[in-house]
Short mmCIF file of C-alpha atoms and ligand atoms in Angstrom, two decimals:
data_model
loop_
_atom_site.label_atom_id
_atom_site.label_comp_id
_atom_site.label_asym_id
_atom_site.label_seq_id
_atom_site.Cartn_x
_atom_site.Cartn_y
_atom_site.Cartn_z
CA MET A 101 -43.36 -82.93 82.39
CA ILE A 102 -46.98 -82.03 82.91
CA SER A 103 -47.04 -83.32 86.44
CA SER A 104 -43.86 -81.50 87.39
CA LEU A 105 -45.36 -78.29 86.00
CA ILE A 106 -48.44 -78.82 88.13
CA ILE A 107 -46.30 -79.26 91.21
CA ILE A 108 -44.49 -76.02 90.47
CA ALA A 109 -47.76 -74.18 89.87
CA CYS A 110 -49.29 -75.64 92.97
CA GLU A 111 -46.96 -74.76 95.79
CA LEU A 112 -47.39 -77.83 97.96
CA LEU A 113 -47.37 -77.28 101.64
CA THR A 114 -47.00 -79.31 104.76
CA LEU A 115 -49.99 -78.63 106.92
CA ALA A 116 -47.93 -78.87 110.10
CA VAL A 117 -45.77 -75.92 109.17
CA SER A 118 -48.40 -73.76 107.50
CA LEU A 119 -50.92 -73.93 110.28
CA THR A 120 -50.91 -71.26 112.92
CA ALA A 121 -50.00 -72.43 116.40
CA PRO A 122 -52.80 -72.98 118.91
CA SER A 123 -53.38 -69.72 120.74
CA ALA A 124 -54.80 -71.06 123.98
CA SER A 125 -53.58 -73.53 126.52
CA ILE A 126 -55.43 -76.78 127.09
CA ARG A 127 -57.56 -77.10 130.18
CA GLN A 128 -59.53 -80.18 131.16
CA SER A 129 -63.12 -79.73 132.24
CA ARG A 130 -66.53 -81.16 131.60
CA ARG A 131 -67.82 -77.65 131.17
CA LEU A 132 -66.82 -74.88 128.85
CA ASP A 133 -63.27 -75.48 127.87
CA THR A 134 -61.17 -74.01 125.13
CA HIS A 135 -58.90 -76.24 123.13
CA LEU A 136 -58.15 -74.25 120.00
CA LEU A 137 -56.74 -76.34 117.19
CA PRO A 138 -54.41 -75.21 114.38
CA ASN A 139 -56.27 -74.01 111.30
CA ARG A 140 -55.91 -72.18 108.00
CA VAL A 141 -58.05 -70.53 105.34
CA ILE A 142 -58.90 -72.76 102.36
CA ALA A 143 -61.18 -70.37 100.46
CA GLN A 144 -62.25 -66.79 101.20
CA PHE A 145 -65.30 -65.34 99.40
CA PRO A 146 -66.11 -61.63 99.01
CA ALA A 147 -68.46 -59.88 101.44
CA GLY A 148 -72.09 -60.73 100.73
CA ILE A 149 -71.49 -64.42 99.98
CA TRP A 150 -72.78 -66.73 102.72
CA ILE A 151 -71.61 -70.34 102.42
CA GLU A 152 -74.31 -72.47 104.00
CA ASN A 153 -73.25 -76.08 103.75
CA ILE A 154 -70.45 -78.39 102.72
CA ALA A 155 -70.09 -81.87 101.26
CA VAL A 156 -66.96 -83.78 100.32
CA ARG A 157 -66.67 -85.69 97.04
CA SER A 158 -65.03 -89.12 97.02
CA ASN A 159 -62.06 -87.54 95.18
CA GLY A 160 -61.60 -85.19 98.14
CA ASN A 161 -62.91 -81.99 96.51
CA LEU A 162 -65.30 -79.87 98.56
CA LEU A 163 -68.77 -78.82 97.38
CA LEU A 164 -70.18 -75.64 98.88
CA THR A 165 -73.71 -74.31 98.72
CA SER A 166 -74.44 -70.61 99.04
CA PHE A 167 -77.35 -69.12 100.89
CA LEU A 168 -76.67 -65.48 99.93
CA PRO A 169 -76.71 -63.67 97.54
CA ASN A 170 -77.92 -66.50 95.27
CA ALA A 171 -78.18 -70.30 95.01
CA THR A 172 -74.73 -71.26 93.77
CA LEU A 173 -72.79 -74.51 94.00
CA TYR A 174 -69.01 -74.09 94.27
CA GLU A 175 -66.31 -76.75 94.08
CA VAL A 176 -62.95 -76.46 95.84
CA SER A 177 -60.09 -78.54 94.46
CA ASP A 178 -56.28 -78.70 94.99
CA LEU A 179 -56.84 -78.68 98.75
CA ASP A 180 -53.19 -79.51 99.38
CA CYS A 181 -52.08 -76.26 97.73
CA GLN A 182 -51.46 -73.05 99.58
CA THR A 183 -54.25 -71.49 97.51
CA PRO A 184 -56.82 -74.12 96.54
CA THR A 185 -58.90 -73.59 93.39
CA VAL A 186 -62.51 -72.43 93.76
CA THR A 187 -64.82 -73.05 90.79
CA ARG A 188 -68.37 -71.74 90.50
CA LEU A 189 -70.24 -74.71 89.01
CA PHE A 190 -73.67 -73.13 88.53
CA THR A 191 -76.31 -70.83 89.96
CA VAL A 192 -79.98 -71.85 90.00
CA ASP A 193 -82.16 -68.88 89.00
CA ALA A 194 -85.51 -70.29 90.12
CA ILE A 195 -84.61 -69.85 93.79
CA THR A 196 -82.56 -67.41 95.85
CA SER A 197 -80.78 -69.83 98.19
CA PHE A 198 -79.27 -73.26 98.63
CA PHE A 199 -79.31 -74.97 102.04
CA GLY A 200 -78.16 -78.50 102.97
CA ILE A 201 -76.26 -80.86 100.66
CA THR A 202 -75.87 -84.63 101.06
CA GLU A 203 -74.37 -87.44 98.96
CA THR A 204 -77.02 -89.96 97.85
CA SER A 205 -74.84 -92.36 95.87
CA GLU A 206 -71.18 -92.26 94.84
CA ASP A 207 -70.60 -88.71 93.49
CA VAL A 208 -74.31 -87.81 93.28
CA PHE A 209 -75.56 -85.12 95.67
CA ALA A 210 -78.96 -83.83 96.72
CA VAL A 211 -79.15 -80.09 97.37
CA ALA A 212 -82.03 -78.37 99.16
CA GLY A 213 -83.07 -74.92 98.00
CA GLY A 214 -85.71 -72.24 98.30
CA ASN A 215 -86.28 -68.54 98.62
CA PHE A 216 -85.04 -66.47 101.50
CA SER A 217 -84.08 -62.83 101.73
CA GLN A 218 -82.99 -60.89 104.77
CA SER A 219 -85.65 -58.25 104.05
CA ALA A 220 -88.57 -60.47 102.98
CA GLY A 221 -87.82 -63.61 105.02
CA ILE A 222 -88.97 -66.94 103.65
CA GLY A 223 -90.61 -67.35 100.24
CA LYS A 224 -93.60 -69.62 100.77
CA GLY A 225 -93.96 -72.46 98.29
CA SER A 226 -90.41 -72.15 96.97
CA SER A 227 -88.78 -75.18 98.65
CA CYS A 228 -87.25 -77.78 96.37
CA LEU A 229 -84.65 -80.52 96.15
CA TRP A 230 -82.14 -80.83 93.31
CA SER A 231 -79.74 -83.56 92.26
CA VAL A 232 -76.21 -82.95 91.01
CA ASP A 233 -74.42 -85.83 89.30
CA PHE A 234 -70.61 -85.90 89.00
CA THR A 235 -70.37 -89.50 87.78
CA TYR A 236 -69.89 -88.42 84.14
CA GLY A 237 -67.36 -85.68 84.96
CA GLN A 238 -68.28 -82.08 85.64
CA PRO A 239 -72.06 -81.85 86.03
CA SER A 240 -74.29 -79.73 83.88
CA TYR A 241 -77.24 -77.91 85.42
CA PRO A 242 -78.78 -79.79 88.37
CA GLU A 243 -81.96 -81.80 88.00
CA LEU A 244 -85.06 -80.76 89.94
CA ILE A 245 -86.17 -83.89 91.84
CA ALA A 246 -89.05 -82.59 93.93
CA THR A 247 -90.82 -79.48 95.08
CA LEU A 248 -91.98 -79.31 98.72
CA PRO A 249 -94.98 -76.97 98.52
CA ASP A 250 -95.85 -77.30 102.22
CA ALA A 251 -92.33 -76.73 103.53
CA ALA A 252 -91.50 -73.34 105.06
CA LEU A 253 -87.72 -73.09 105.36
CA LEU A 254 -85.48 -76.01 104.52
CA ASN A 255 -82.14 -76.32 106.25
CA GLY A 256 -79.89 -79.33 106.97
CA ALA A 257 -80.11 -82.45 104.78
CA THR A 258 -78.97 -86.02 105.27
CA THR A 259 -79.20 -89.38 103.49
CA VAL A 260 -80.88 -92.35 105.19
CA PRO A 261 -78.22 -95.07 105.75
CA GLN A 262 -78.83 -98.24 103.68
CA LYS A 263 -81.73 -96.43 101.92
CA ASN A 264 -79.68 -93.96 99.94
CA HIS A 265 -82.55 -92.89 97.72
CA LEU A 266 -84.24 -91.35 100.79
CA VAL A 267 -83.15 -87.87 101.79
CA LEU A 268 -84.27 -86.13 104.97
CA VAL A 269 -84.43 -82.35 105.10
CA ALA A 270 -85.02 -80.27 108.23
CA ASP A 271 -87.72 -77.61 108.17
CA SER A 272 -86.54 -74.94 110.61
CA ILE A 273 -89.85 -73.10 110.77
CA LEU A 274 -92.34 -75.99 110.94
CA ASN A 275 -90.20 -78.04 113.37
CA ALA A 276 -90.52 -80.98 110.97
CA ILE A 277 -88.36 -83.37 108.96
CA TRP A 278 -89.32 -83.87 105.32
CA ARG A 279 -88.44 -87.07 103.49
CA VAL A 280 -87.87 -87.08 99.73
CA ASP A 281 -87.64 -90.24 97.63
CA MET A 282 -84.99 -89.26 95.08
CA LYS A 283 -86.07 -92.03 92.64
CA GLN A 284 -89.77 -91.24 92.59
CA GLY A 285 -89.79 -87.59 93.65
CA ARG A 286 -92.31 -88.42 96.39
CA VAL A 287 -92.36 -86.20 99.49
CA ASP A 288 -93.72 -86.95 102.96
CA LYS A 289 -93.05 -85.99 106.56
CA ALA A 290 -90.63 -88.29 108.42
CA ALA A 291 -91.13 -86.55 111.77
CA GLN A 292 -93.05 -83.66 113.30
CA PHE A 293 -91.88 -82.17 116.56
CA LEU A 294 -93.67 -79.99 119.03
CA PRO A 295 -94.56 -77.25 118.96
CA GLU A 296 -96.07 -77.88 115.52
CA ARG A 297 -95.61 -74.48 114.00
CA GLU A 298 -97.41 -72.83 111.11
CA SER A 299 -95.53 -71.47 108.18
CA SER A 300 -95.18 -67.76 108.81
CA SER A 301 -92.89 -65.05 107.59
CA ALA A 302 -91.41 -64.75 111.08
CA VAL A 303 -88.00 -66.40 111.00
CA ASN A 304 -87.50 -68.29 114.24
CA ILE A 305 -85.11 -71.11 113.46
CA GLY A 306 -85.67 -74.42 115.28
CA ILE A 307 -84.27 -77.67 113.86
CA ASN A 308 -81.12 -76.90 111.92
CA GLY A 309 -78.59 -79.69 111.27
CA ILE A 310 -79.70 -83.35 111.04
CA HIS A 311 -77.77 -86.63 110.74
CA ILE A 312 -78.60 -90.29 111.39
CA HIS A 313 -76.08 -92.01 113.65
CA ASP A 314 -76.38 -95.28 115.63
CA GLY A 315 -80.08 -95.69 114.77
CA TYR A 316 -81.00 -92.20 115.94
CA LEU A 317 -81.73 -89.02 114.07
CA TRP A 318 -79.60 -86.38 115.80
CA PHE A 319 -80.51 -82.76 115.35
CA THR A 320 -79.50 -79.35 116.55
CA ASN A 321 -82.15 -76.94 117.78
CA ASP A 322 -81.21 -73.36 117.01
CA THR A 323 -83.78 -71.89 119.40
CA ALA A 324 -81.75 -70.48 122.29
CA THR A 325 -83.04 -70.33 125.85
CA ALA A 326 -81.67 -68.49 128.87
CA ASN A 327 -80.01 -70.63 131.52
CA PRO A 328 -82.30 -70.40 134.57
CA VAL A 329 -79.36 -69.81 136.92
CA THR A 330 -76.88 -67.69 134.97
CA GLY A 331 -79.19 -66.15 132.37
CA ALA A 332 -76.62 -66.98 129.66
CA LEU A 333 -77.97 -68.25 126.34
CA GLU A 334 -77.74 -71.95 125.62
CA THR A 335 -78.76 -74.24 122.77
CA SER A 336 -79.21 -77.99 122.63
CA MET A 337 -78.80 -81.08 120.53
CA TYR A 338 -81.45 -83.81 120.55
CA ARG A 339 -81.87 -87.34 119.22
CA ILE A 340 -84.88 -89.46 118.32
CA LYS A 341 -84.97 -93.17 117.46
CA VAL A 342 -85.73 -93.73 113.76
CA ASP A 343 -86.80 -96.71 111.68
CA ASP A 344 -85.02 -98.06 108.58
CA ASN A 345 -86.72 -95.46 106.39
CA GLY A 346 -85.54 -92.55 108.54
CA GLY A 347 -88.98 -91.92 110.05
CA ALA A 348 -89.54 -91.39 113.77
CA ALA A 349 -89.84 -94.89 115.31
CA ASN A 350 -93.19 -95.91 116.73
CA GLY A 351 -93.79 -94.10 120.00
CA ALA A 352 -90.35 -92.45 119.97
CA SER A 353 -89.92 -88.92 121.20
CA ALA A 354 -86.96 -86.57 121.03
CA GLU A 355 -84.57 -86.45 123.98
CA LYS A 356 -82.16 -83.65 124.77
CA VAL A 357 -78.60 -84.99 124.79
CA LEU A 358 -76.25 -82.03 124.89
CA THR A 359 -76.54 -78.39 125.91
CA LEU A 360 -73.89 -75.88 124.89
CA PRO A 361 -73.23 -72.39 126.24
CA SER A 362 -74.02 -70.91 122.85
CA GLY A 363 -76.66 -68.55 121.47
CA ALA A 364 -76.82 -70.54 118.22
CA ILE A 365 -76.16 -74.06 116.95
CA ASP A 366 -76.02 -75.07 113.30
CA ASP A 367 -74.92 -78.17 111.36
CA PHE A 368 -72.53 -80.80 112.75
CA THR A 369 -70.62 -83.94 111.84
CA TYR A 370 -69.01 -87.00 113.45
CA GLY A 371 -65.41 -88.18 113.20
CA PRO A 372 -62.65 -88.29 112.35
CA GLY A 373 -63.11 -91.77 110.89
CA GLU A 374 -65.04 -93.97 113.30
CA ARG A 375 -64.48 -91.66 116.28
CA ASN A 376 -67.71 -90.69 117.95
CA VAL A 377 -66.85 -87.04 118.55
CA LYS A 378 -69.43 -84.47 117.41
CA TRP A 379 -68.12 -81.31 115.75
CA ILE A 380 -70.68 -78.55 115.88
CA ALA A 381 -70.75 -75.25 114.00
CA ALA A 382 -72.16 -72.54 116.28
CA ASN A 383 -73.17 -69.99 113.63
CA LYS A 384 -73.33 -66.44 115.05
CA GLU A 385 -71.27 -67.45 118.09
CA ASN A 386 -68.38 -67.55 115.57
CA LYS A 387 -67.13 -70.81 117.08
CA VAL A 388 -66.89 -74.54 116.48
CA PHE A 389 -67.44 -76.92 119.40
CA ALA A 390 -66.35 -80.54 119.79
CA ALA A 391 -68.32 -82.82 122.13
CA THR A 392 -67.56 -86.37 123.25
CA PRO A 393 -70.29 -89.02 123.84
CA ASP A 394 -69.95 -88.58 127.62
CA GLY A 395 -70.89 -84.92 127.35
CA LYS A 396 -67.50 -83.21 127.54
CA TYR A 397 -67.18 -80.34 125.13
CA ALA A 398 -64.69 -77.67 124.11
CA VAL A 399 -64.46 -74.70 121.77
CA ILE A 400 -61.97 -75.87 119.16
CA ALA A 401 -62.00 -72.87 116.81
CA GLY A 402 -63.05 -69.24 116.78
CA ALA A 403 -64.14 -66.63 119.31
CA SER A 404 -67.03 -64.18 119.40
CA ASN A 405 -64.94 -61.28 118.08
CA SER A 406 -62.84 -63.25 115.58
CA PHE A 407 -63.30 -63.83 111.84
CA GLU A 408 -61.66 -67.27 112.08
CA VAL A 409 -64.97 -69.16 111.74
CA ALA A 410 -67.39 -66.19 111.70
CA THR A 411 -70.96 -67.51 111.30
CA ALA A 412 -69.82 -71.15 111.18
CA THR A 413 -72.56 -72.98 109.28
CA ALA A 414 -71.42 -76.59 108.78
CA CYS A 415 -68.41 -78.90 108.93
CA LYS A 416 -67.15 -82.10 107.32
CA PHE A 417 -64.00 -84.22 107.52
CA GLY A 418 -61.81 -84.76 104.48
CA ARG A 419 -62.11 -88.06 102.60
CA THR A 420 -58.54 -88.66 101.40
CA ARG A 421 -55.67 -90.21 103.33
CA ALA A 422 -53.98 -86.83 103.47
CA ASP A 423 -56.90 -84.96 105.03
CA SER A 424 -59.05 -87.48 106.93
CA TYR A 425 -58.23 -85.62 110.18
CA ILE A 426 -58.92 -82.18 108.68
CA LEU A 427 -62.27 -80.67 109.57
CA TYR A 428 -63.50 -78.28 106.87
CA VAL A 429 -65.78 -75.57 108.24
CA SER A 430 -68.03 -73.45 106.01
CA THR A 431 -69.00 -69.97 107.18
CA GLY A 432 -71.36 -67.14 106.34
CA GLY A 433 -68.94 -64.34 107.23
CA GLY A 434 -70.13 -61.29 109.11
CA THR A 435 -69.30 -57.88 110.54
CA ILE A 436 -66.89 -57.48 113.46
CA ASN A 437 -65.67 -54.10 114.77
CA GLY A 438 -67.13 -52.43 111.66
CA THR A 439 -65.35 -54.67 109.15
CA THR A 440 -67.37 -57.07 106.98
CA GLU A 441 -66.00 -60.30 105.54
CA GLY A 442 -67.65 -62.85 103.29
CA GLY A 443 -68.06 -66.54 103.93
CA LYS A 444 -65.14 -68.93 103.71
CA VAL A 445 -63.88 -72.42 104.32
CA GLN A 446 -61.47 -72.93 107.20
CA ALA A 447 -59.48 -76.17 107.58
CA ILE A 448 -58.93 -77.32 111.16
CA ASP A 449 -56.28 -79.91 111.96
CA THR A 450 -57.90 -82.11 114.63
CA THR A 451 -54.88 -84.42 115.06
CA GLY A 452 -54.05 -82.91 118.45
CA PHE A 453 -57.58 -83.12 119.85
CA ARG A 454 -57.65 -85.10 123.08
CA VAL A 455 -60.21 -85.09 125.85
C1 NAG B 179 -74.35 -65.31 92.06
O1 NAG B 179 -73.53 -64.65 93.03
C2 NAG B 179 -72.15 -64.72 92.74
C3 NAG B 179 -71.42 -64.12 93.91
O2 NAG B 179 -71.82 -62.80 94.12
C4 NAG B 179 -71.85 -63.99 91.44
O3 NAG B 179 -70.49 -64.16 91.12
C5 NAG B 179 -72.70 -64.59 90.32
O4 NAG B 179 -72.52 -63.82 89.16
C6 NAG B 179 -74.17 -64.62 90.71
N1 NAG B 179 -74.86 -65.38 89.67
C7 NAG B 179 -76.00 -65.03 89.16
C8 NAG B 179 -76.53 -65.88 88.07
O5 NAG B 179 -76.62 -64.07 89.57
C1 NAG B 180 -88.08 -67.38 94.19
O1 NAG B 180 -87.09 -66.46 93.81
C2 NAG B 180 -86.85 -66.46 92.40
C3 NAG B 180 -85.62 -65.63 92.15
O2 NAG B 180 -85.75 -64.34 92.72
C4 NAG B 180 -88.09 -65.96 91.69
O3 NAG B 180 -87.88 -65.98 90.30
C5 NAG B 180 -89.23 -66.92 92.03
O4 NAG B 180 -90.44 -66.44 91.47
C6 NAG B 180 -89.41 -67.05 93.55
N1 NAG B 180 -90.35 -68.14 93.80
C7 NAG B 180 -91.36 -68.04 94.65
C8 NAG B 180 -92.24 -69.24 94.79
O5 NAG B 180 -91.58 -67.03 95.30
C1 NAG B 181 -86.27 -76.35 120.49
O1 NAG B 181 -86.01 -75.59 121.66
C2 NAG B 181 -87.12 -74.85 122.10
C3 NAG B 181 -86.65 -74.05 123.29
O2 NAG B 181 -86.13 -74.90 124.27
C4 NAG B 181 -88.26 -75.81 122.46
O3 NAG B 181 -89.41 -75.06 122.82
C5 NAG B 181 -88.61 -76.67 121.23
O4 NAG B 181 -89.55 -77.64 121.59
C6 NAG B 181 -87.37 -77.36 120.74
N1 NAG B 181 -87.69 -78.04 119.48
C7 NAG B 181 -87.52 -79.35 119.29
C8 NAG B 181 -87.89 -79.86 117.95
O5 NAG B 181 -87.06 -80.08 120.14
C1 NAG B 182 -62.56 -56.47 117.76
O1 NAG B 182 -62.27 -55.67 118.89
C2 NAG B 182 -61.93 -56.40 120.07
C3 NAG B 182 -61.77 -55.40 121.21
O2 NAG B 182 -60.85 -54.42 120.85
C4 NAG B 182 -60.66 -57.19 119.84
O3 NAG B 182 -60.33 -57.99 120.97
C5 NAG B 182 -60.87 -58.13 118.65
O4 NAG B 182 -59.66 -58.82 118.34
C6 NAG B 182 -61.33 -57.34 117.42
N1 NAG B 182 -61.64 -58.31 116.38
C7 NAG B 182 -61.40 -58.08 115.09
C8 NAG B 182 -61.74 -59.17 114.15
O5 NAG B 182 -60.95 -57.04 114.68
#
């Protein structure tokens, strides 16, 4: 009886029929190519709420961190319903913003936070890392694991494979990667890139998303440069060999591996499953790119004047059988043609992606 009531309350839908049809034809090219995939809105937040990052629980629910207006963790459940349920789990008062989120052990997540405001910029000395534990059911307030007094502006976070108590967090101002031992609360630098920048109130975002894959730490660099020939803005992804503890390997230096025709580049993920395709949120470009290991890439969602994935901040694949090919994209929202929308989560069906 109860389960049948739930099914009535939760109007189940078949993704294939609910998704909007692709609005562009498929063209094959190594260069800029558009291969828009079907997608739908999973959660829409009011204007002023910027969703910064996304993690997926083992039960399939999404966890969202907010960057503006405050440091809130949201959970999205009933993803197979037409209107999934969004729950505000908690808001941390000690800081203004949450950044990256990463799972450190089954259903335990590390969340990076600190102070940032659009008027005042970064809040020096406010960076910190929290732990949120779902293993006993809904979590209570998160636990403060470490403060990072020397960090300037934390951003993407990732867990070191096989050393799950070690979390790496990008510092977008200092061009560094911080490493936090979640058991001991110890903090050190896992990598420092050039130029070694000082903490300043000027917000010039460098390293943004970070993930370890195939023995390398891959990262996006949000600093755009003008293409010497066309003058168009482009941004790049890099990789650097790392050791078992996630630190830059002896003598290793970062190499540029992918350049996109984009004025911004934010967090990214791999998948679906074991597939080695990179899915990259392009922030203020309002797009998501997909790139194959041989350097082919395509815009798979959004457009500069579309709200579809406006200010795309991060993306993750689903973790259940039903949604392992669904890419969930978090966004910060934005203003287009005088209309302002808040952040959201968009679900992209990648089943038809072929290159
Ligand atoms: C945080 O922001 C959200 C969204 O605006 C709001 O609903 C919530 O009340 C705020 N929480 C606190 C503690 O300020
Ligand atoms: C960070 O922001 C919070 C909330 O506004 C404030 O209470 C706290 O003092 C700030 N911390 C620092 C180090 O500036
Ligand atoms: C990021 O890109 C800028 C511009 O190309 C470059 O100066 C900087 O060294 C890059 N940062 C890293 C960490 O590679
Ligand atoms: C904004 O205006 C442009 C030009 O008229 C139009 O192509 C685009 O669809 C509009 N976007 C939105 C979100 O209204």
